[in-house]
Amino acid sequence: MRKKKVLFINNPILSLITSLLLVFSFYCRPKEIKILEPPSDRHQPYNFVGQKGMVVAAHHLAAKAGLEMLKIGGNAIDAAVTTAFALNASEPFASGIAGGGFMVIYVASEKRITVVDFREKAPQEIPKEIFNDEGKIEPNGLAVAVPSALAGWIYSLKKYGTKNLADVTQEAIKIAENGFNVSQTFSRINKDQYEKIITNAGEETCYLNKGFPYEPGDLFRNPELARTLKLIVSKGIDEFYKGELAKKIVKAVKEKGGVMSLKDLALYKPVEHPPLKGNYKDYTLFSIPPPSSGGVHIIQLLNIIENWPVKKWGPNSPAYIHHLCEALRFVFADRSRYLGDPNFTEVPIEKLISKKHAKQIVSQIKPDSTLDFYPFGKFEDKVEESGNTSHICVIDEQGNIVSLTHSINHFFGSGIVPENTGFLLNNIMYDFSSDLNSPNALRPYSRPLSSMSPLIMFKKDKPYLILGSPGGTRIFSSLTQIIINIIDFDMSIDEAIEAPRFFTYSSQGKPRSVSLESRFSEKTIEALKNLGHSVRIREAFDKYFGGAQGILILKDKKVILGGADSRRDGHGEGY
Amino acid sequence: MKKITLATLFLIVLFSPVILAQDGEESAPPPFEQPLLITSAGQNAEILMASVLAKRAGLDSKLSKIASPKDLENMKTVVLVLGASSKGLGAAGLDLAKEKERVNLLVEEAQKKNIPLLCLHLGGEARRGPLSDELISAFLPFAKMAIVVKSGNKDGFISGICEKYNIAIVEIEKTADVLTPLKEAFK
């Protein structure tokens, strides 16, 4: 040993080679990612950082649950389902087992993308006259569609995951049992929805704090949900669709004036189909086809925007906002004319997402004024105020990806909680059109039109962006703006998410006002008014525009960046 | 020991007018009588909370989101829950001007009939802002008493009006805490 040491020191060539190797290895070492502490101002852009995997969701406990699943060897699908269950416990007002949604999955080993559609369906016996004179459904049992989230999550888990039901519910059960301190967001939404909750769930529900809304900092626990999840683990999901839980769901719906039957629940099955594909510049986007309008309209909007020099116009510029608003009004006109459940109506998807159709729209948009009429417009005034729903993004070490958007529709859904179960039933029936001639008309077992748009974007042949958002009919508008912020305005993921947003639509062929976050300048607002837009100023960071979650995959820099929207309680966890 | 007793007696004698006065104040009849009409100024969600509180306090109350002067029939108190909700106004088909007009007619009639007004502000900080403040400024001055969730009065806006118009104000931490002062107001 000693001899060798002497030899090393006395051999200048060997010493030089060793030194060079040391210098080389120092420069080629895996780069340590400098992780900054989150800023005290939650609205200040902040990228969560990872190298192997990441989970971004609307609650920190749910994101942590998903990350733990990745760390113990679960894949992206295991982590996404774990996060979904954990969100049911930690953000119960936006999603849960009695809701529904859509999942885009990228299977890295097969380089294949697939869509799992678990949108709720109308009960078979639903009467057509459930709409009142104003075209609305009363907040009662008739608002509840056949719950489908649990079936969708477990279908995906069994087909693409590696873990079992007990593994993916463990953290959700802990959160429900131990509870957590309520955030400002939770408290505010709880107060806003008080009337519905107290009317449908009663004073004793865990969704109220001794009969009153939760204040920020109050402890929220849901032991009944924990018991329900344990029951599902021990008896399987048939307990929910055919067993005692199914009976409780039907009983709760009927007691509140609904018509759901045990047969409706027993017959529910999620479906899997290929994604919808579109291109924007050098990027390829994969999202979901109808019954969500989201995928169609994001592709449509990007096809339209491709014709304009948006980079030159710049973010927040009147020209950019004006042109995109006009595009949105045409898109909403198409939405009302064509979009619905493809099992019941023919949707001309290829036409709508074609570059030719986009060019036809572009040719009608005036750069210096709004139009008076948007052809085909018959969209009912069903643009809800609520920024409901929730989105999860996951990527694992093998490169598998999940982009999952799910919902119980409005915040706190229908407000109906089946006896001693702790979960909220959806009010997705609100998404049907009251117009019997609409492609989105209510029919037994049909799926109402959605705006959810979970997506995965590829740069050349590599996954680049995972993105999705809640926000009702604002979803595809907000996601388009985030994509443009990243691709054209060179923003990083969270900067793109936190940037000020706007939205408009057309109804009956007429333009509606432009909603803008109050961070837009007076100069911009005046310029928009001069172009003919009426404007409505909203909060600086308004959850009306959604609460997007995204992951940017920068493989060349060996880093994954997560962005989580401060309009809600978004959070990312990477490793 | 004797010294202590004498000192104690001295203190009792010294402060007895104060003690008696306070006692006298506490035993004064509460300002409000039942039955009470609960309505809002601003179509907020807190009106339902006020109704639950009244029920828990065992009070004989009637809730009306769009109460008009005719709802004052047989009523002995009006409880006005302050704070504007754009969502609530929209759902009721009202704008701020129409809502102000409705509440104004109600308050005027209540004044004519000597029906006292109890104002509640239960929405905290989230139920402040230009619309809510306009309603608070318009109707709080007519109140005999206000019960307010503290976080809604961080800037002293509500207590400032109360001071100006000599209105008794009770600040509480949470909505549920309204129960005690509400019960006491109707004892």
mmCIF file of C-alpha atoms in Angstrom, chain A residues 134 184 188 190-195 198-199 203-204 209-213 215 218 385 536, chain B residues 45-46 48-49 52-53 55-56 65 86-87 122-124 126-127 149 151 173-176:
data_model
loop_
_atom_site.group_PDB
_atom_site.id
_atom_site.type_symbol
_atom_site.label_atom_id
_atom_site.label_comp_id
_atom_site.label_asym_id
_atom_site.label_seq_id
_atom_site.Cartn_x
_atom_site.Cartn_y
_atom_site.Cartn_z
ATOM 1 C CA GLU A 134 -84.516 30.004 -16.864
ATOM 2 C CA GLN A 184 -57.777 30.992 2.713
ATOM 3 C CA ARG A 188 -63.528 31.456 0.949
ATOM 4 C CA ASN A 190 -66.692 27.178 1.780
ATOM 5 C CA LYS A 191 -68.320 30.519 2.621
ATOM 6 C CA ASP A 192 -69.429 31.096 -0.984
ATOM 7 C CA GLN A 193 -71.110 27.682 -1.135
ATOM 8 C CA TYR A 194 -72.630 27.806 2.352
ATOM 9 C CA GLU A 195 -76.249 27.861 1.236
ATOM 10 C CA ILE A 198 -76.286 23.615 4.592
ATOM 11 C CA THR A 199 -79.336 22.895 2.434
ATOM 12 C CA GLU A 203 -75.579 21.508 9.732
ATOM 13 C CA GLU A 204 -73.805 18.401 11.009
ATOM 14 C CA ASN A 209 -67.417 23.598 11.092
ATOM 15 C CA LYS A 210 -70.203 22.990 13.597
ATOM 16 C CA GLY A 211 -72.695 24.363 11.123
ATOM 17 C CA PHE A 212 -70.627 27.347 9.940
ATOM 18 C CA PRO A 213 -67.980 27.819 7.252
ATOM 19 C CA GLU A 215 -62.098 29.983 8.810
ATOM 20 C CA ASP A 218 -59.334 25.743 11.293
ATOM 21 C CA GLU A 385 -68.676 31.980 -12.393
ATOM 22 C CA ARG A 536 -65.030 43.560 -16.899
ATOM 23 C CA ALA B 45 -74.395 34.088 1.647
ATOM 24 C CA GLU B 46 -74.016 35.130 5.304
ATOM 25 C CA LEU B 48 -78.143 31.927 5.908
ATOM 26 C CA MET B 49 -75.582 31.915 8.709
ATOM 27 C CA VAL B 52 -78.858 29.407 11.638
ATOM 28 C CA LEU B 53 -77.549 31.585 14.484
ATOM 29 C CA LYS B 55 -82.382 29.367 15.267
ATOM 30 C CA ARG B 56 -79.629 28.241 17.648
ATOM 31 C CA LYS B 65 -83.663 37.498 0.902
ATOM 32 C CA SER B 86 -71.904 39.803 -7.074
ATOM 33 C CA LYS B 87 -72.990 36.181 -7.378
ATOM 34 C CA LEU B 122 -70.134 38.139 9.141
ATOM 35 C CA GLY B 123 -68.105 37.773 5.960
ATOM 36 C CA GLY B 124 -64.811 39.077 7.326
ATOM 37 C CA ALA B 126 -63.510 38.797 1.983
ATOM 38 C CA ARG B 127 -66.834 40.650 2.338
ATOM 39 C CA VAL B 149 -66.456 39.474 12.650
ATOM 40 C CA SER B 151 -61.304 40.463 10.279
ATOM 41 C CA GLU B 173 -63.465 36.308 16.171
ATOM 42 C CA LYS B 174 -65.609 33.853 14.206
ATOM 43 C CA THR B 175 -69.138 33.620 12.877
ATOM 44 C CA ALA B 176 -70.072 31.003 15.461
#
